[in-house]
Amino acid sequence: MKYRGLIILLYFLAGALMMYSQELVAPTDTVLAVVGDTIVPVATDSTALASDSIPKKQTGLDAPVAYQAKDSIVMTAGNWAYLYGEGDVKYQQIGLQAEVIEMNMDSSLVFAKFGLDSIGEEFGYPLFKDGDQEYESKTMRYNFTTRKGYITDVITQQGEGYVTAGRTKKMEDDVMNMVGGKYTTCDEHDHPHFYIQMTKAKVRPKKNIVTGPVYMVIEDVPLYPIGLPFCFFPFSSTYSSGVIMPTYTDDSNRGFGLRDGGYYFALSDYVDLAVTGEIYTKGSWGLQAQSSYRKRYRFSGNFNAAYQVTKFGDKGLPDYSLNKDFRLNWTHSQDPKANPYRTFSASVNFSTSSFDRNKANGFLNPNNSDAISNTKGSSVNITQRFPNAPLSLSATMNVNQRSSDSSVAVTFPNLTITLSRIYPFKRKNPIGKERWYEKISMSYSGYFKNSITTKENLLFKSNLIKDWKNSMEHSIPVSATFTAFKYINISPSFNYKESWYTSKITKQFDPQLNRLVDRDTTYGFYRIYNYNASVSASTTLYGMYKPLPFLGDKVQAIRHRMEPSISISAAPDFGSSIHGFYDHYQYIDANGEQVDYVYSPFAHNGSIPGGKQGSLNFSLDNNVEMKIKSDKDSTGIRKISLIDKLSLGMSYNMAADSFKWSDLSVGLRLKFSKNYTLNLNGQFDTYTYQADSKGNPIRVDVPRWKAGKGIGRLRSTGTSFSYTFNNDTFRKWFGGETDSNIPEENIGDGELEDLTAENPNDATVPEEKEGGRLRGKKKDTGEYDADGYLISKIPWSLSFNYSMQLRYGDFDPNKLEYKYALTHALSFNGNIQPTKNWSFNFNATYDFDNKKISYMTCNVTRNLHCFQMSASFVPVGPYKSYTFSIAVSSSLLKDLKYNQSSNVREGQTWY
């Protein structure tokens, strides 16, 4: 035992030597222990000794704490730091700003609070930032080490709303436990117009809020009977799927119901889908699927399909009705960058004729033009072009509906092949002047058409061969342009057209009906053709008039430009028996007379040319302009259009047996200003009339100039114009300053202002201290001009469109002339914003025949800050009705609303 100390020393030296040579018998974390007279290693790794469950206490912070203050920083002996005047403390991604900050340098504790000005007003509220999350409060105590804190009167924004609470404990995982919290979308944080009172809640920033019992408070009035035992507010900044909450509705015909509820599917970054439905207590229901898709530089579109079952009345009673309707809307457009040679587009608007009439509140929506529309059209088109070739192919589907009689016209498919203009005789390597035959050009167009016109309920029951009409047509125009005598352009042309049909219908006389009826339909291949030729000559003549010197030098010159043109065209009689395009049928009519009836068995496929043609056409276009001196133009001379265009046209049919002269066509276009142009088009009758024994008119083959009644008498004319009055209209007329010239600076419009910016010369910035971006009531200071004066204006506009047509009316047997009948059409709309929050708009149509407004819709909206109130009503016409709604403006709480409406079937006695 006396050598025990020596043995221990040697053992330690041996251990040190073994550690130095990295040849250890025990692990590196071995602990030595003395057992009796022997020193043995004790393993402390995970295989031999369990590690201590108590974590080692971390001393100090992982990063330096930076702090500063605008006024002063006071350090005390107890290692406390006091920051006065816009104090700012930063630690990693955590920041704290406040008017007064107390910081313990040893324990990593920090306390922040607001300041008081000379009159006792609070300012400089603490603003805590943790990454992209911000919390504003009155007082805050925070530990940088544990990342926990205690907050009073906190305000934070979560999603579209704001969360406030009297007492809040912030946990290290950013979760906030609140007592007496509020959730609202109103940005009046100190005194919100409405809020959801949360007795206690757990807030997970950017994720959700889970609460205990909640109830609604509106204008400080608690709605205790309306409450929930718990509530869940989800927040998501990413594209995700979710439930679409339904809307409660009350309809006198359908009963109580829920509508527009369903599920939203976030399918991908390019396409989405929303499936919604509606159901009513009286048995009506419906489903709807909406989808939007878009791929950049490729295509975009929308798809909407709906099916609804509408029940009115009680089953077994006379007023009971059951309607099953559907609707299909699809729009698709291709980006021009996607494919320069292939385009695809679609505009489909197809529905049953009663869909819009039966849709709930269809007539109350001012944007729902389908509810009062009688016709609808749909088209789908795909076109393929070929590079370095003048050839293109296209396929089209067209559907036209008429709701008044439930008829539908479908063309599917409509295939077209087009060869653009080519010069077949032009030399590839021309030498010398261009030859006359090199100016000859030609083109080709051919299309296959398959169409049907029927009723909606018979469309899918039709036979493709017997009910559908199909044809193939070819058209080859050939033309050229030559110059004669340097100034005359001569253009000959030749047009050939050929049609292929698959059926013909023969007729026979029915003595019971006393008319011809269809006898038999024969199917096969039938070829029909026609051609015509024409030649035209045109030139341009100028006339110049310079005013006499004693009239002044303001008018420099007046120029008159005339473009006369004459053409002659001819075609053989394709109705003769040698072509076989027409049939002759003889029968004895009811009077016992023999009638020779000529008809075309191919007329059901399209128009068939018949009769010899040979016409001479005249036209004359005129333009009158004036040059005047003007200081507004840099050249010193300005052009004024006196008559922008005056055109006259007439033709003479040399092949006709009678009435060879056509009506005289006249067109007039006058430019009164840059914004308004008057267009007038009229037809002048060139023949006279006689009256039979009953006073009915009979047109006679005597031109008016031969009867001494002039060249022609106005048969019809019409024009239309529109104009919009607004705030700037009268200022422009009388030379005042328009609103567009007044600088507008929107202050207090609800956007978060940067009050730290120094704008000492900006009169629109209120000189008051705000506690940050969230706390403190926002001031609505209006709009100010550059001099600091408040701009007071009432935006308004009034637009109207007027159309007029003058035409033949009743015949006057005494004067042997037609009386004139004047028809008008007037539509107008307007809007006015008397205050910043009130808005009113309307649109209407006036019926001149009945001398009353035939249709009008009015809309009133009121911005109640965080609420939106709207009312729509139809005060006149067969669709008198109204709807009223008040709802929270935020889309997150869009189900917090109240709706009240009438129905167009209720008798319209609500007013």
mmCIF file with all atom_site columns, N, CA and C in Angstrom, residues 276-278 285-289 304-310 323-328 355:
data_model
loop_
_atom_site.group_PDB
_atom_site.id
_atom_site.type_symbol
_atom_site.label_atom_id
_atom_site.label_alt_id
_atom_site.label_comp_id
_atom_site.label_asym_id
_atom_site.label_entity_id
_atom_site.label_seq_id
_atom_site.pdbx_PDB_ins_code
_atom_site.Cartn_x
_atom_site.Cartn_y
_atom_site.Cartn_z
_atom_site.occupancy
_atom_site.B_iso_or_equiv
_atom_site.pdbx_formal_charge
_atom_site.auth_seq_id
_atom_site.auth_comp_id
_atom_site.auth_asym_id
_atom_site.auth_atom_id
_atom_site.pdbx_PDB_model_num
ATOM 1  N N  . THR A 1 276 ? -69.924 24.549 -57.407 1.00 0.00 ? 276 THR A N  1
ATOM 2  C CA . THR A 1 276 ? -70.893 25.134 -56.490 1.00 0.00 ? 276 THR A CA 1
ATOM 3  C C  . THR A 1 276 ? -72.288 24.628 -56.832 1.00 0.00 ? 276 THR A C  1
ATOM 4  N N  . GLY A 1 277 ? -73.186 24.837 -55.913 1.00 0.00 ? 277 GLY A N  1
ATOM 5  C CA . GLY A 1 277 ? -74.557 24.401 -56.122 1.00 0.00 ? 277 GLY A CA 1
ATOM 6  C C  . GLY A 1 277 ? -75.533 25.266 -55.364 1.00 0.00 ? 277 GLY A C  1
ATOM 7  N N  . GLU A 1 278 ? -76.812 25.037 -55.622 1.00 0.00 ? 278 GLU A N  1
ATOM 8  C CA . GLU A 1 278 ? -77.870 25.749 -54.931 1.00 0.00 ? 278 GLU A CA 1
ATOM 9  C C  . GLU A 1 278 ? -79.031 24.778 -54.711 1.00 0.00 ? 278 GLU A C  1
ATOM 10 N N  . TRP A 1 285 ? -83.161 23.141 -57.592 1.00 0.00 ? 285 TRP A N  1
ATOM 11 C CA . TRP A 1 285 ? -81.744 22.943 -57.289 1.00 0.00 ? 285 TRP A CA 1
ATOM 12 C C  . TRP A 1 285 ? -80.918 23.142 -58.550 1.00 0.00 ? 285 TRP A C  1
ATOM 13 N N  . GLY A 1 286 ? -79.617 23.270 -58.375 1.00 0.00 ? 286 GLY A N  1
ATOM 14 C CA . GLY A 1 286 ? -78.729 23.481 -59.511 1.00 0.00 ? 286 GLY A CA 1
ATOM 15 C C  . GLY A 1 286 ? -77.287 23.201 -59.146 1.00 0.00 ? 286 GLY A C  1
ATOM 16 N N  . LEU A 1 287 ? -76.488 22.914 -60.173 1.00 0.00 ? 287 LEU A N  1
ATOM 17 C CA . LEU A 1 287 ? -75.053 22.684 -60.026 1.00 0.00 ? 287 LEU A CA 1
ATOM 18 C C  . LEU A 1 287 ? -74.313 23.534 -61.046 1.00 0.00 ? 287 LEU A C  1
ATOM 19 N N  . GLN A 1 288 ? -73.111 23.957 -60.666 1.00 0.00 ? 288 GLN A N  1
ATOM 20 C CA . GLN A 1 288 ? -72.307 24.790 -61.563 1.00 0.00 ? 288 GLN A CA 1
ATOM 21 C C  . GLN A 1 288 ? -70.837 24.474 -61.368 1.00 0.00 ? 288 GLN A C  1
ATOM 22 N N  . ALA A 1 289 ? -70.103 24.409 -62.472 1.00 0.00 ? 289 ALA A N  1
ATOM 23 C CA . ALA A 1 289 ? -68.651 24.186 -62.452 1.00 0.00 ? 289 ALA A CA 1
ATOM 24 C C  . ALA A 1 289 ? -67.980 25.314 -63.215 1.00 0.00 ? 289 ALA A C  1
ATOM 25 N N  . ASN A 1 304 ? -67.402 27.532 -67.989 1.00 0.00 ? 304 ASN A N  1
ATOM 26 C CA . ASN A 1 304 ? -68.490 27.605 -67.033 1.00 0.00 ? 304 ASN A CA 1
ATOM 27 C C  . ASN A 1 304 ? -69.641 26.738 -67.532 1.00 0.00 ? 304 ASN A C  1
ATOM 28 N N  . ALA A 1 305 ? -69.999 25.728 -66.789 1.00 0.00 ? 305 ALA A N  1
ATOM 29 C CA . ALA A 1 305 ? -71.109 24.844 -67.127 1.00 0.00 ? 305 ALA A CA 1
ATOM 30 C C  . ALA A 1 305 ? -72.071 24.799 -65.948 1.00 0.00 ? 305 ALA A C  1
ATOM 31 N N  . ALA A 1 306 ? -73.377 24.864 -66.236 1.00 0.00 ? 306 ALA A N  1
ATOM 32 C CA . ALA A 1 306 ? -74.379 24.885 -65.177 1.00 0.00 ? 306 ALA A CA 1
ATOM 33 C C  . ALA A 1 306 ? -75.594 24.071 -65.605 1.00 0.00 ? 306 ALA A C  1
ATOM 34 N N  . TYR A 1 307 ? -76.206 23.461 -64.606 1.00 0.00 ? 307 TYR A N  1
ATOM 35 C CA . TYR A 1 307 ? -77.441 22.706 -64.814 1.00 0.00 ? 307 TYR A CA 1
ATOM 36 C C  . TYR A 1 307 ? -78.377 23.049 -63.671 1.00 0.00 ? 307 TYR A C  1
ATOM 37 N N  . GLN A 1 308 ? -79.634 23.378 -63.994 1.00 0.00 ? 308 GLN A N  1
ATOM 38 C CA . GLN A 1 308 ? -80.564 23.760 -62.953 1.00 0.00 ? 308 GLN A CA 1
ATOM 39 C C  . GLN A 1 308 ? -81.945 23.166 -63.220 1.00 0.00 ? 308 GLN A C  1
ATOM 40 N N  . VAL A 1 309 ? -82.581 22.802 -62.146 1.00 0.00 ? 309 VAL A N  1
ATOM 41 C CA . VAL A 1 309 ? -83.955 22.289 -62.163 1.00 0.00 ? 309 VAL A CA 1
ATOM 42 C C  . VAL A 1 309 ? -84.810 23.281 -61.388 1.00 0.00 ? 309 VAL A C  1
ATOM 43 N N  . THR A 1 310 ? -85.806 23.869 -62.061 1.00 0.00 ? 310 THR A N  1
ATOM 44 C CA . THR A 1 310 ? -86.625 24.914 -61.468 1.00 0.00 ? 310 THR A CA 1
ATOM 45 C C  . THR A 1 310 ? -88.064 24.444 -61.377 1.00 0.00 ? 310 THR A C  1
ATOM 46 N N  . ASN A 1 323 ? -88.937 22.928 -65.057 1.00 0.00 ? 323 ASN A N  1
ATOM 47 C CA . ASN A 1 323 ? -88.013 23.240 -66.147 1.00 0.00 ? 323 ASN A CA 1
ATOM 48 C C  . ASN A 1 323 ? -86.640 22.691 -65.823 1.00 0.00 ? 323 ASN A C  1
ATOM 49 N N  . LYS A 1 324 ? -86.047 22.046 -66.816 1.00 0.00 ? 324 LYS A N  1
ATOM 50 C CA . LYS A 1 324 ? -84.679 21.554 -66.708 1.00 0.00 ? 324 LYS A CA 1
ATOM 51 C C  . LYS A 1 324 ? -83.850 22.275 -67.750 1.00 0.00 ? 324 LYS A C  1
ATOM 52 N N  . ASP A 1 325 ? -82.886 23.064 -67.303 1.00 0.00 ? 325 ASP A N  1
ATOM 53 C CA . ASP A 1 325 ? -82.097 23.916 -68.192 1.00 0.00 ? 325 ASP A CA 1
ATOM 54 C C  . ASP A 1 325 ? -80.613 23.679 -67.948 1.00 0.00 ? 325 ASP A C  1
ATOM 55 N N  . PHE A 1 326 ? -79.831 24.030 -68.945 1.00 0.00 ? 326 PHE A N  1
ATOM 56 C CA . PHE A 1 326 ? -78.378 23.983 -68.795 1.00 0.00 ? 326 PHE A CA 1
ATOM 57 C C  . PHE A 1 326 ? -77.760 25.119 -69.582 1.00 0.00 ? 326 PHE A C  1
ATOM 58 N N  . ARG A 1 327 ? -76.539 25.432 -69.234 1.00 0.00 ? 327 ARG A N  1
ATOM 59 C CA . ARG A 1 327 ? -75.795 26.512 -69.871 1.00 0.00 ? 327 ARG A CA 1
ATOM 60 C C  . ARG A 1 327 ? -74.336 26.104 -69.994 1.00 0.00 ? 327 ARG A C  1
ATOM 61 N N  . LEU A 1 328 ? -73.722 26.518 -71.096 1.00 0.00 ? 328 LEU A N  1
ATOM 62 C CA . LEU A 1 328 ? -72.309 26.236 -71.341 1.00 0.00 ? 328 LEU A CA 1
ATOM 63 C C  . LEU A 1 328 ? -71.649 27.497 -71.882 1.00 0.00 ? 328 LEU A C  1
ATOM 64 N N  . PHE A 1 355 ? -83.208 29.276 -69.550 1.00 0.00 ? 355 PHE A N  1
ATOM 65 C CA . PHE A 1 355 ? -82.224 29.244 -68.462 1.00 0.00 ? 355 PHE A CA 1
ATOM 66 C C  . PHE A 1 355 ? -82.129 30.598 -67.779 1.00 0.00 ? 355 PHE A C  1
#
